[in-house]
XYZ file of C-alpha atoms in Angstrom:
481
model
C 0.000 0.000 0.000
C 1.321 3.645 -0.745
C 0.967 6.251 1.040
C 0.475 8.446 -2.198
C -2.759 6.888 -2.395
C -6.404 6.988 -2.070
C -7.165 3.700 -0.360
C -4.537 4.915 2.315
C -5.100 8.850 3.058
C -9.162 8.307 2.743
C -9.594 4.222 4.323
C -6.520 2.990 5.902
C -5.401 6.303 7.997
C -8.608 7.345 9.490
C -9.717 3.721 10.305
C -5.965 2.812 12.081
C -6.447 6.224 13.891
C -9.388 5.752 15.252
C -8.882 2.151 16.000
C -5.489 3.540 17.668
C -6.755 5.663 20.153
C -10.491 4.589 21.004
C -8.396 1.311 22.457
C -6.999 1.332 26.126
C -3.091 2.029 26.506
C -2.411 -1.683 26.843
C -3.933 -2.692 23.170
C -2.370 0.199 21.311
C 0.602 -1.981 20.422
C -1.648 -4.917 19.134
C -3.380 -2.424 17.260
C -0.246 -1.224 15.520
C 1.163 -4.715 14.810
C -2.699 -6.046 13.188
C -2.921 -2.817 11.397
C 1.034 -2.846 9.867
C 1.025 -6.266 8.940
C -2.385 -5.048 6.573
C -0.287 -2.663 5.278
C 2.420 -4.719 4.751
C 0.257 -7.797 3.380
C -1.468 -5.474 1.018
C 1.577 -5.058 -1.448
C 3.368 -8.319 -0.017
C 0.545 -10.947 1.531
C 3.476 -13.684 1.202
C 6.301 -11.743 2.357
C 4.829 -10.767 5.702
C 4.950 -14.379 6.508
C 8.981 -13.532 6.137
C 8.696 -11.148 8.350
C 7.026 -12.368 10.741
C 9.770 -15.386 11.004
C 12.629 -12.697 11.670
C 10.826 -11.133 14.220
C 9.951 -14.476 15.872
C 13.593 -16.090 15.460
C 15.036 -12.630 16.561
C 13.176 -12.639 19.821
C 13.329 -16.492 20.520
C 17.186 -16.183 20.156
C 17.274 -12.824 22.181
C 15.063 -14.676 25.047
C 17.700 -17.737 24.963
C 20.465 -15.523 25.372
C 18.775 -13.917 28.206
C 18.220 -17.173 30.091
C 22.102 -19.034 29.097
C 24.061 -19.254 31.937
C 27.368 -19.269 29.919
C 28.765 -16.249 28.364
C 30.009 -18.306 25.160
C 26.271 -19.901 24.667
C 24.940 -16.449 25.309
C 27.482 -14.722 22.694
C 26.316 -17.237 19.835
C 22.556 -16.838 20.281
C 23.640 -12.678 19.809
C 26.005 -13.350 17.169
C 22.680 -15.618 15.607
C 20.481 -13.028 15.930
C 21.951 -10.382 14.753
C 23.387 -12.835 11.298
C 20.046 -14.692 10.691
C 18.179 -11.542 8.986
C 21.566 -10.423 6.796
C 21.373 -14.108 5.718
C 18.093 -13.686 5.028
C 18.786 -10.027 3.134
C 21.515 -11.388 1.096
C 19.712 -14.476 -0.184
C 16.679 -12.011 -1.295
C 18.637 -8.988 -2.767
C 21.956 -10.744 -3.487
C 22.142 -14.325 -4.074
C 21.613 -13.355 -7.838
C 24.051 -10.778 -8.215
C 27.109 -12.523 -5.851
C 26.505 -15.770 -8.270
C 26.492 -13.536 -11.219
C 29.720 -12.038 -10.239
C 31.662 -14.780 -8.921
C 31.065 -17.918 -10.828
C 29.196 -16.214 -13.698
C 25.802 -18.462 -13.196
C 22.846 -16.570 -13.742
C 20.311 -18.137 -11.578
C 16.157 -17.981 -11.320
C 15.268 -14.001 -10.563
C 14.314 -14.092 -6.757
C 11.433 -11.147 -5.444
C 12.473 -8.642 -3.630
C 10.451 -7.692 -0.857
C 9.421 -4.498 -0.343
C 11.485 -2.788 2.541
C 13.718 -6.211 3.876
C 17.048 -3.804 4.171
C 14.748 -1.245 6.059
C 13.442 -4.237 8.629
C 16.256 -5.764 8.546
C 18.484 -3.285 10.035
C 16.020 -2.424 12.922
C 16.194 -6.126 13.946
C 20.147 -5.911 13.622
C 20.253 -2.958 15.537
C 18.085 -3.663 18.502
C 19.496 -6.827 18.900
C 23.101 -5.485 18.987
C 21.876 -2.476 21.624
C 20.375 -5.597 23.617
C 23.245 -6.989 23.754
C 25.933 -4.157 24.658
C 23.816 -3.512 27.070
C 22.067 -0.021 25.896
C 18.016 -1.239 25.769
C 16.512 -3.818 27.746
C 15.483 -6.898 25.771
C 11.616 -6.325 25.352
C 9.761 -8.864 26.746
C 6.262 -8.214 25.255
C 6.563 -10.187 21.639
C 3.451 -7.927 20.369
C 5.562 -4.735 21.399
C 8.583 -5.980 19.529
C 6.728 -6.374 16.757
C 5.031 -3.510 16.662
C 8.266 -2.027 16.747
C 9.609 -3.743 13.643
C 6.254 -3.864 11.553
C 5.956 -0.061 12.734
C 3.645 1.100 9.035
C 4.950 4.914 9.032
C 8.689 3.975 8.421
C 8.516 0.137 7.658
C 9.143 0.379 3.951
C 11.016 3.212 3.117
C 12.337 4.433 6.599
C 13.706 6.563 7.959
C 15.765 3.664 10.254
C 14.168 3.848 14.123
C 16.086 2.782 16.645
C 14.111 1.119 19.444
C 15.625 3.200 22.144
C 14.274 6.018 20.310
C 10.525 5.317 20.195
C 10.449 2.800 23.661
C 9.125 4.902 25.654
C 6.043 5.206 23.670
C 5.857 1.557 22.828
C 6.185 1.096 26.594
C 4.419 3.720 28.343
C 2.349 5.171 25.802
C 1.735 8.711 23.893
C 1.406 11.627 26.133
C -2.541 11.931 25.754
C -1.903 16.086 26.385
C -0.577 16.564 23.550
C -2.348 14.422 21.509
C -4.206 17.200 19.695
C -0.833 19.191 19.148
C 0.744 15.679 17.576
C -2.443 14.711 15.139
C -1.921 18.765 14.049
C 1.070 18.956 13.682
C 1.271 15.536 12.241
C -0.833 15.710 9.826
C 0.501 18.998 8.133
C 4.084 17.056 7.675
C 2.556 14.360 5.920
C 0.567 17.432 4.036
C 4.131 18.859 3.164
C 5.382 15.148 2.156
C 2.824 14.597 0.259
C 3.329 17.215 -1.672
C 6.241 16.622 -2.320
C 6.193 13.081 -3.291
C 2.819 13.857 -5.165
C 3.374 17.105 -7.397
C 7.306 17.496 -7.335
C 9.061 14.124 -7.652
C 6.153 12.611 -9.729
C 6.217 15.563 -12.369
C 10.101 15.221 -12.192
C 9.629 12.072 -12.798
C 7.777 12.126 -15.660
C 9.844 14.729 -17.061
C 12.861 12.489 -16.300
C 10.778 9.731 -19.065
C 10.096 11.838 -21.379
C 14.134 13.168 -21.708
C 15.228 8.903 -21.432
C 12.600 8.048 -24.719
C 14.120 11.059 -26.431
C 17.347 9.009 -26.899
C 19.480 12.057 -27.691
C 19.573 15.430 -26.051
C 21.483 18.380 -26.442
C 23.878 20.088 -24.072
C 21.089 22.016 -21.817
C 18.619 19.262 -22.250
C 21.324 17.318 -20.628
C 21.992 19.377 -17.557
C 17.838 19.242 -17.151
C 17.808 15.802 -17.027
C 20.844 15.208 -14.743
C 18.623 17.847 -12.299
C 15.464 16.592 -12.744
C 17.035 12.814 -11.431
C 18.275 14.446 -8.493
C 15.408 16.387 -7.939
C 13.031 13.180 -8.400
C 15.468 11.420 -6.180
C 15.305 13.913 -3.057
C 11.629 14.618 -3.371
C 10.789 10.826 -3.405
C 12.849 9.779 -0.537
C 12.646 13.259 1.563
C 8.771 13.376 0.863
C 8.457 9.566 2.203
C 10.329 10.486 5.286
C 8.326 13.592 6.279
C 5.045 11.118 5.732
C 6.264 8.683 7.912
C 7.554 11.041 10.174
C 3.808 13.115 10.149
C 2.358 9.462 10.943
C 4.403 8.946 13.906
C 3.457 12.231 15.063
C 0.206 11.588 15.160
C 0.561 7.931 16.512
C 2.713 9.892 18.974
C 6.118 8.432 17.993
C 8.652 11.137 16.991
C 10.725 9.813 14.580
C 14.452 10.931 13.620
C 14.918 13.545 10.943
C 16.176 12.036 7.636
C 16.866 15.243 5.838
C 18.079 18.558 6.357
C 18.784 20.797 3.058
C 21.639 18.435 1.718
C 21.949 20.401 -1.392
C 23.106 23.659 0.388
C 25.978 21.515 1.546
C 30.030 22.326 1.151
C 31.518 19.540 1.402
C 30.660 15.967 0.488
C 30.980 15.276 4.413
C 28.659 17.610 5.084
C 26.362 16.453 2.427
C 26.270 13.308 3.909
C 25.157 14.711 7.851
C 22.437 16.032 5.665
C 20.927 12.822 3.364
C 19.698 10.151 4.298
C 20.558 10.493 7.608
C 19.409 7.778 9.766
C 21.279 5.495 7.159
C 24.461 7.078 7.864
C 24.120 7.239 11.522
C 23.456 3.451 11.056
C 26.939 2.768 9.217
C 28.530 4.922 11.579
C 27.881 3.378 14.589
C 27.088 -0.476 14.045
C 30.079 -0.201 11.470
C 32.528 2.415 11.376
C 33.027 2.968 15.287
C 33.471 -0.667 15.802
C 36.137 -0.697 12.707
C 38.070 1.624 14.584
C 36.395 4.903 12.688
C 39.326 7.549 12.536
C 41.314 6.757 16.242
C 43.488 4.093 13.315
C 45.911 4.864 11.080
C 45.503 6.760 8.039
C 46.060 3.448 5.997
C 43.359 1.576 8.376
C 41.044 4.497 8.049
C 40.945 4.785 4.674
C 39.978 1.005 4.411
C 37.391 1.698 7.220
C 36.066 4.578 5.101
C 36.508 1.928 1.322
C 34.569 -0.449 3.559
C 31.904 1.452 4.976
C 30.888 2.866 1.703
C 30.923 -0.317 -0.142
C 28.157 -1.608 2.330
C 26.685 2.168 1.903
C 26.636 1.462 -1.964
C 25.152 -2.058 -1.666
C 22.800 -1.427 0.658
C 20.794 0.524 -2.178
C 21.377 -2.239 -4.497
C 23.115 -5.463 -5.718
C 24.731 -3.374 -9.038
C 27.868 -2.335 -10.061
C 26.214 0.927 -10.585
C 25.337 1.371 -6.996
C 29.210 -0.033 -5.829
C 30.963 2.681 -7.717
C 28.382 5.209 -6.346
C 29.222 4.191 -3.424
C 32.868 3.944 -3.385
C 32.718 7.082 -5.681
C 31.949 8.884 -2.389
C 34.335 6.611 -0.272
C 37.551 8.493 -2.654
C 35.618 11.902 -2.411
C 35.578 11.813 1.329
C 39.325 10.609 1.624
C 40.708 13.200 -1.031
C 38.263 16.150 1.197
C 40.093 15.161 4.224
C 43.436 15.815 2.824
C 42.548 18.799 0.892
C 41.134 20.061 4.324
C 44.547 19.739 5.855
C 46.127 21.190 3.137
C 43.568 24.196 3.529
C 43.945 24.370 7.497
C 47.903 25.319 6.684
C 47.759 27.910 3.401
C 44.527 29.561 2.669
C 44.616 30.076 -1.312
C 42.005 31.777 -2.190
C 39.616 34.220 -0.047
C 36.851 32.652 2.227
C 34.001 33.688 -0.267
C 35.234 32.518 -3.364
C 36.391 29.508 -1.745
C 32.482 29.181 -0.781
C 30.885 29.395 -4.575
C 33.786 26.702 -5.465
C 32.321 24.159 -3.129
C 29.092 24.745 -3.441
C 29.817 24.232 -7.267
C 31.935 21.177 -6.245
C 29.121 19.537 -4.371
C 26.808 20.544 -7.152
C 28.514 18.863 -9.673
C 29.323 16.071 -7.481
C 25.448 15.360 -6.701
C 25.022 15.697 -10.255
C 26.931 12.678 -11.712
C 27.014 11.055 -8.526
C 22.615 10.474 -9.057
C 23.131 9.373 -12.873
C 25.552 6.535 -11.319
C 22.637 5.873 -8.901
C 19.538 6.060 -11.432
C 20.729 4.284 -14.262
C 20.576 0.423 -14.698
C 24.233 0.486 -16.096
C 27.633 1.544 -15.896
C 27.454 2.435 -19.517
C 24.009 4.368 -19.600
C 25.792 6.374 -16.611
C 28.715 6.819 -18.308
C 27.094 8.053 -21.328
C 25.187 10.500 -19.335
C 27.457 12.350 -17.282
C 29.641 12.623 -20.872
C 26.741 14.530 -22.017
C 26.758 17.126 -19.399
C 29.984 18.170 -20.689
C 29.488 18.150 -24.638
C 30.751 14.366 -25.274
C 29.213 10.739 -25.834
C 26.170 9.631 -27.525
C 23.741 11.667 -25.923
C 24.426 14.819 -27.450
C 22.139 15.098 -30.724
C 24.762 16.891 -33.417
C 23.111 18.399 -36.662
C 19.275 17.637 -35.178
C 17.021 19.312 -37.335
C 14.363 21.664 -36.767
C 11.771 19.269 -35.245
C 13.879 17.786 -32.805
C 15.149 21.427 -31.657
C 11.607 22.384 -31.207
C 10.982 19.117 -29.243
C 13.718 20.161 -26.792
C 12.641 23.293 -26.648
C 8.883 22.375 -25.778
C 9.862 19.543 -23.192
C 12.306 22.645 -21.380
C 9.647 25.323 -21.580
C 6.839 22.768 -19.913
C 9.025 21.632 -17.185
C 10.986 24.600 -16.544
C 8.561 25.954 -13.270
C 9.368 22.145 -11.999
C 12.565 22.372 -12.015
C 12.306 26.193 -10.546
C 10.362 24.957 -7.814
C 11.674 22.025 -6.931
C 15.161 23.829 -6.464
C 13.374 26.176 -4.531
C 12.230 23.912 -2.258
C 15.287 21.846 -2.004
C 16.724 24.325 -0.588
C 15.462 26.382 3.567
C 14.094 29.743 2.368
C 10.396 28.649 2.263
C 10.631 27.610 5.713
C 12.829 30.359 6.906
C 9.955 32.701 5.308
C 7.379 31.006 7.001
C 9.001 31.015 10.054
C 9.571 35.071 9.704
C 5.821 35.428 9.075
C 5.022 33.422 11.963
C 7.297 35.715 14.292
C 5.785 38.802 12.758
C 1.899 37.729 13.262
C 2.251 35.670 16.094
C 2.884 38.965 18.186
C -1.468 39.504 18.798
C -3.449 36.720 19.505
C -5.078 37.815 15.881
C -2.071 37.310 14.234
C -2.047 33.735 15.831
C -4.951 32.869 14.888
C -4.188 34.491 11.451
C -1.273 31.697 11.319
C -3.448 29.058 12.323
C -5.555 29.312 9.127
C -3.221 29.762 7.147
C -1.516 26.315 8.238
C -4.631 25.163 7.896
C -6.050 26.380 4.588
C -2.184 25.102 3.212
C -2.422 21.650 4.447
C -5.969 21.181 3.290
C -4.725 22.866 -0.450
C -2.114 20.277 -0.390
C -4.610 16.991 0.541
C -7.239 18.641 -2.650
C -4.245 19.103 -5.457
C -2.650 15.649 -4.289
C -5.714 14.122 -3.957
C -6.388 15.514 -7.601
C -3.459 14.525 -9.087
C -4.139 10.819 -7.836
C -7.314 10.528 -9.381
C -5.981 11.738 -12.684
C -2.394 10.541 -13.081
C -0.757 7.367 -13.508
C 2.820 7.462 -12.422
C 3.274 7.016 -8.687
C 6.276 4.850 -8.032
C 8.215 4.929 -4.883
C 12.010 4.907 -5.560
C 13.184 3.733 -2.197
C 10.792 0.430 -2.155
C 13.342 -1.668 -4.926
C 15.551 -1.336 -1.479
């Protein structure tokens, strides 16, 4: 089930709302795991049955640890339950690829199901926190598995730690600001919606109707490469503030998974910006344990190789998503040398040095989301060439038609692409935020802001709603992982 869709925002929501909080405290949970494993079974009715076996094996091998009375038996039922679910990811999203690669045997095409690497690393994670020592194991099987099957973030993330939402598992939403939450909530998953609905759809489509062109010129080439990115961030940042607007109003508060990555300076810094749950992930359950940077330079820089191997892979079993992800792996090693180089002779002024890396990271984002969005190497290859003037995709001699085709497909899109970089970037929200300080100041002025909020997220539900109803392409980027 998507959220972009009407069977969710007009059946599913209301009904698990209502069911949510008209039962007592102690059935909440229950209530969350029935309702997430409908929303899991409606896309995958098989799958959940996979599911359902990690969480069960996880917690049986969690509650035998617990009750060893050697450390050794103890340390293999952690080690167990922590392995089991990889196993279980590589066979689904890897087996093919690993016997591809290695012996060169192409073997039957096995289903993905839909969010395994999200699952997957909430099981590993809680079950490594159980056993350093950082969360309790949870007794409760229906809690843990409300945890895991959790609907908001279950498919697409962002990645919940359980320490983060036990409390509320445990003791249950504050019911005072309940009101505040379902608010508040619901105007992030407005703003996601929105985002998902009429910015990476349309980019999207725009995105098609460049690919069936075949070839493009120069400036048709540089609209494409931002209209992938664009589609990219919109998809995956619009999914996040969904699931994080369903929390809210569940009364979970979810991690941030975004924060403006394309104002960033530095490929390090646009990384503490995207996708950040995934990298806080890596970082700790990974990198730290590696030895992170207290190594030598040579260890480091395998700890950093390594790390963004698994960072690559994790998005897919394709060469295309290994050299994106060891593309950044080199771009992080080479920053942290030209950073010492920096720290002991400035070049170049402060503020030119700012426009070159924002340029830098521009360009960087650029290629780096052909690498990700294409199939293959090649088709990557050939598209980054054509952002600067080489390679098959640059139409030489096209004739008049084809110009005016380009032309026509620029013109139609060109708001899209306007907007969406506007809203990539924090000025809409820093201007709302200055309105808010300048009304707020009379209880008129509040209440001024309150229907504004209001008339904005019910604009949003109407044009979403509409486009719904009318259009055709909806696909969720972040589900083939």
């Amino acid at each position: 089930m998507l959220f972009s869709s009407i069977t969710f925002l007009y059946f599913f929501l209301p009904a698990t709302i209502f069911l949510y909080f008209a039962s007592p405290q102690k059935g909440r949970n229950l209530v969350l795991l029935v309702m997430s494993l409908l929303f899991y079974a409606w896309g995958e009715p098989v799958y959940v049955l996979l599911m359902a076996a990690q969480i069960a094996v996880s917690y049986v091998l969690l509650w035998l640890a617990d009750r060893s009375g050697g450390r050794g038996a103890a340390r293999i039922f952690y080690i167990l339950s922590v392995l089991l679910p990889f196993a279980a990811l590589f066979y689904f999203k890897y087996f093919n690829f690993f016997m591809n690669t290695v012996f060169g045997i192409e073997t039957r095409a096995i289903a993905l199901p839909i969010g395994i690497s999200f699952y997957t690393f909430q099981i590993a994670s809680y079950c490594v926190d159980v056993c350093r020592g950082r969360v309790e194991r949870q007794k409760n099987i229906v809690t843990y598995a409300a945890y895991v099957t959790l609907f908001p973030q279950l498919v697409a993330g962002p990645i919940v730690r359980y320490s983060e939402i036990e409390q509320t598992l445990t003791r249950g939403a504050d019911l005072s600001k309940i009101c505040g939450n379902i608010g508040n909530g619901l105007v992030r998953f407005a703003v996601g919606l929105g985002k998902k609905v009429l910015i990476a759809n349309v980019a999207g489509e725009f995105v098609s109707e460049i690919a069936m062109l075949g070839q493009r010129d120069l400036l048709l080439s540089w609209a494409y490469a931002v209209a992938v990115s664009l589609q990219i961030y919109f998809d995956f940042s619009g999914y996040s503030d969904m699931a994080i607007g369903l929390g809210c109003m569940l009364g979970f508060d979810f991690p941030e998974n975004f924060r403006y990555p394309f104002i960033s300076r530095s490929v390090s810094e646009f990384w503490r910006r995207w996708h950040i749950t995934l990298g806080a992930w890596f970082r700790d359950y990974v990198y730290i344990p590696m030895g992170g940077n207290r190594v030598s330079v040579p260890r480091w820089i395998v700890n950093v190789l390594v790390v963004w191997l698994f960072t690559g892979l994790w998005h897919g079993a394709g060469w295309n998503f290994i050299v994106w992800g060891l593309l950044f792996a080199v771009l992080l090693v080479f920053e942290k040398g030209a950073g010492r180089l920096y720290d002991r002779k400035r070049f170049l002024p402060e503020a030119v040095l700012c426009g070159i890396r924002h340029a830098y990271v521009g360009i960087v984002i650029l290629v780096s989301f052909l690498v990700f969005h294409n199939d293959s190497l090649s088709g990557a290859w050939a598209d980054i060439q054509a952002l600067f003037g080489a390679g098959s995709r640059i139409a030489h001699g096209v004739g008049d038609a084809q110009i005016a085709v380009h032309s026509y497909l620029l013109r139609n899109r060109i708001v899209l692409l306007c907007i969406g970089l506007v809203g990539s970037m924090p000025l809409p929200v820093w201007l709302w935020a200055k309105l808010q300080e300048r009304l707020q100041v009379s209880a008129a002025g509040a209440g001024i802001v309150r229907a504004l909020r209001a008339v904005v997220t019910v604009a949003l539900l109407v044009l979403c709603t509409a486009y719904l109803i009318d259009g055709s392409f909806n696909p969720f980027l972040y589900f083939r992982f």
